[in-house]
Coordinates of N, CA and C in Angstrom, one line a residue:
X1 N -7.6 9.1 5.7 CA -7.2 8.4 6.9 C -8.0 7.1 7.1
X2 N -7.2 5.7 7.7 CA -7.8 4.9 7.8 C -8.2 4.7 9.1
X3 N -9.3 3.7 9.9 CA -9.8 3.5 10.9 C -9.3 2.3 11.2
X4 N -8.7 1.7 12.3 CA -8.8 0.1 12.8 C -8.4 0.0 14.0
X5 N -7.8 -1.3 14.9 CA -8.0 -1.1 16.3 C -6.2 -1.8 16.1
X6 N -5.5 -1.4 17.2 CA -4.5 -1.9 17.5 C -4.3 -3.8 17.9
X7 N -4.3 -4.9 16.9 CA -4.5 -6.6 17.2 C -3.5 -6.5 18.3
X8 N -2.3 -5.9 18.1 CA -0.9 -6.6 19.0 C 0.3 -5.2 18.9
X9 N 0.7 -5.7 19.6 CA 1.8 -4.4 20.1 C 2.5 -4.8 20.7
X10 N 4.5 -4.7 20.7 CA 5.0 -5.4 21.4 C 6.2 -3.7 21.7
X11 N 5.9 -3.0 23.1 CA 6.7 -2.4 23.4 C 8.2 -2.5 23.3
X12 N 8.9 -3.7 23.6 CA 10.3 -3.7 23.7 C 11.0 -4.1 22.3
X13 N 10.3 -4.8 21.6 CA 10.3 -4.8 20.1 C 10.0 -4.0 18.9
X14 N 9.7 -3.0 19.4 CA 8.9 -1.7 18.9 C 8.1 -2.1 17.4
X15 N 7.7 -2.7 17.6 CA 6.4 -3.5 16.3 C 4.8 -4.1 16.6
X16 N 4.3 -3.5 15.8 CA 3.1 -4.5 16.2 C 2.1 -4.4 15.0
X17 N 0.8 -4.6 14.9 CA 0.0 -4.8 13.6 C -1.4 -4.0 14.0
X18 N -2.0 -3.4 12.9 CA -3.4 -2.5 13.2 C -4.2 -3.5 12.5
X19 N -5.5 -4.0 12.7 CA -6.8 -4.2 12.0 C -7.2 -3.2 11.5
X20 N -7.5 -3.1 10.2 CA -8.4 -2.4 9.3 C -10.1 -2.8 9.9
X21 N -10.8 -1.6 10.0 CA -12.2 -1.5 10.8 C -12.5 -1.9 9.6
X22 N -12.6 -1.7 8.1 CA -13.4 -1.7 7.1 C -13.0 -2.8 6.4
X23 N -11.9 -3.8 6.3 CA -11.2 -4.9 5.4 C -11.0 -5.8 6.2
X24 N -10.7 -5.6 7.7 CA -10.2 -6.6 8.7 C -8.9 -7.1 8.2
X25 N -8.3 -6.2 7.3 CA -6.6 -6.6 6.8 C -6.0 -6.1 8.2
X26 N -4.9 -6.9 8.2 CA -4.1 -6.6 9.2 C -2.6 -5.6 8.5
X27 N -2.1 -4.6 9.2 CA -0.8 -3.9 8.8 C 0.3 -3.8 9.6
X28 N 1.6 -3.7 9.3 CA 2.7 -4.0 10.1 C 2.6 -2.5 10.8
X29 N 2.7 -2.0 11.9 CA 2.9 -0.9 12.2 C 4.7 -0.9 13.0
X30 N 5.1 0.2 12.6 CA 6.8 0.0 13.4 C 6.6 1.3 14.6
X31 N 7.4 1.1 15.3 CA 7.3 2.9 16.9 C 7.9 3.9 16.1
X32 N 8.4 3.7 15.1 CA 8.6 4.7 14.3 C 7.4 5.6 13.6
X33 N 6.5 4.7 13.1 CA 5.1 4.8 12.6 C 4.2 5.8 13.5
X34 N 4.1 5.6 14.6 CA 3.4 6.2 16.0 C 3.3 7.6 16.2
X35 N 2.7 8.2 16.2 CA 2.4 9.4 16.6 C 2.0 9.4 18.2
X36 N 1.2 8.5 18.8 CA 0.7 8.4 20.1 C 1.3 7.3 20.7
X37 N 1.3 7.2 22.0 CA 2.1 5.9 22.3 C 0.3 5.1 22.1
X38 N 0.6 3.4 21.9 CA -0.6 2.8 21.9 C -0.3 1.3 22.5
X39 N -1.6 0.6 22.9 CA -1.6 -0.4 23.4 C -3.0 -1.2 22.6
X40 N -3.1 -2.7 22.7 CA -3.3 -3.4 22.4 C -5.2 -3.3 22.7
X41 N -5.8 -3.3 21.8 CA -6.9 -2.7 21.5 C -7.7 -1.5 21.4
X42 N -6.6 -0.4 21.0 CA -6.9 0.9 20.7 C -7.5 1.2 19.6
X43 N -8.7 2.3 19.7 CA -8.9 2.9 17.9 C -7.8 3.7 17.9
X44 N -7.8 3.4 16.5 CA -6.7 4.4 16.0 C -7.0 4.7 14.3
X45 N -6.4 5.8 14.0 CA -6.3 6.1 13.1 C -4.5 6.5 12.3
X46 N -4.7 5.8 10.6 CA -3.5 5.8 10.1 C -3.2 5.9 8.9
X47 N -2.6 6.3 8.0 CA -1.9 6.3 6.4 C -1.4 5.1 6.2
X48 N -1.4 4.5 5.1 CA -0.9 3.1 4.5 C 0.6 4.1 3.9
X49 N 1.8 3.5 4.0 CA 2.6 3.3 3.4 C 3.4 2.6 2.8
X50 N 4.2 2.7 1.5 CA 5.1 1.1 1.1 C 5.9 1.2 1.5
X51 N 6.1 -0.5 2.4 CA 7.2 -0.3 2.9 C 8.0 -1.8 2.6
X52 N 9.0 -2.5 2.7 CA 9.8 -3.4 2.4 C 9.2 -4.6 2.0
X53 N 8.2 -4.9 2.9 CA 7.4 -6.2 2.5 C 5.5 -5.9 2.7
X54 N 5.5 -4.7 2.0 CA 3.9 -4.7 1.8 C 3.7 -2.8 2.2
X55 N 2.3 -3.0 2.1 CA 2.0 -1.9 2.9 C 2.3 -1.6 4.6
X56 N 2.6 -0.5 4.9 CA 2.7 -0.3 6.5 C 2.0 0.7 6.9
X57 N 1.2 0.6 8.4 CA 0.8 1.9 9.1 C 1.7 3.0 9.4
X58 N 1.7 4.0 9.0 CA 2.3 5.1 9.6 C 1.5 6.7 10.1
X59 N 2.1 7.3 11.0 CA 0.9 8.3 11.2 C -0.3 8.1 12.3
X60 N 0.3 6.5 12.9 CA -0.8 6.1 13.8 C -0.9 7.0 14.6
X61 N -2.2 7.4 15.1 CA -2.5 8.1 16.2 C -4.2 7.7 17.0
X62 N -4.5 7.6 18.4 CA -5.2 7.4 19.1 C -6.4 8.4 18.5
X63 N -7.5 7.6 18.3 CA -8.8 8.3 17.5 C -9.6 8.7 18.5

């Protein structure tokens, strides 16, 4: 499992991106992805997956 904090989150768009705690890479997360509902500076924890244009968070969940 990876560690990072939620950069951005857009509720009505259901997308947003995680910071990696350890790389400072940024990942697309989709509301599909989500396990916990989340907001915009959350720890969280997540799985990398491939997805259309890179890797994606999925599995996010509130750490």
């Amino acid at each position: 499992m990876n560690q990072g904090t939620i950069k951005f989150f857009n509720d009505e768009k259901g997308y947003g991106f995680v910071k990696d705690a350890e790389t400072g890479q940024d990942y697309f997360v989709h509301i599909s992805g989500l396990v916990d509902e989340v907001r915009e500076n959350d720890e969280v924890t997540y799985d990398l997956q491939e997805g259309r244009k890179g890797l994606n968070a999925v599995n996010v969940k509130l750490a």
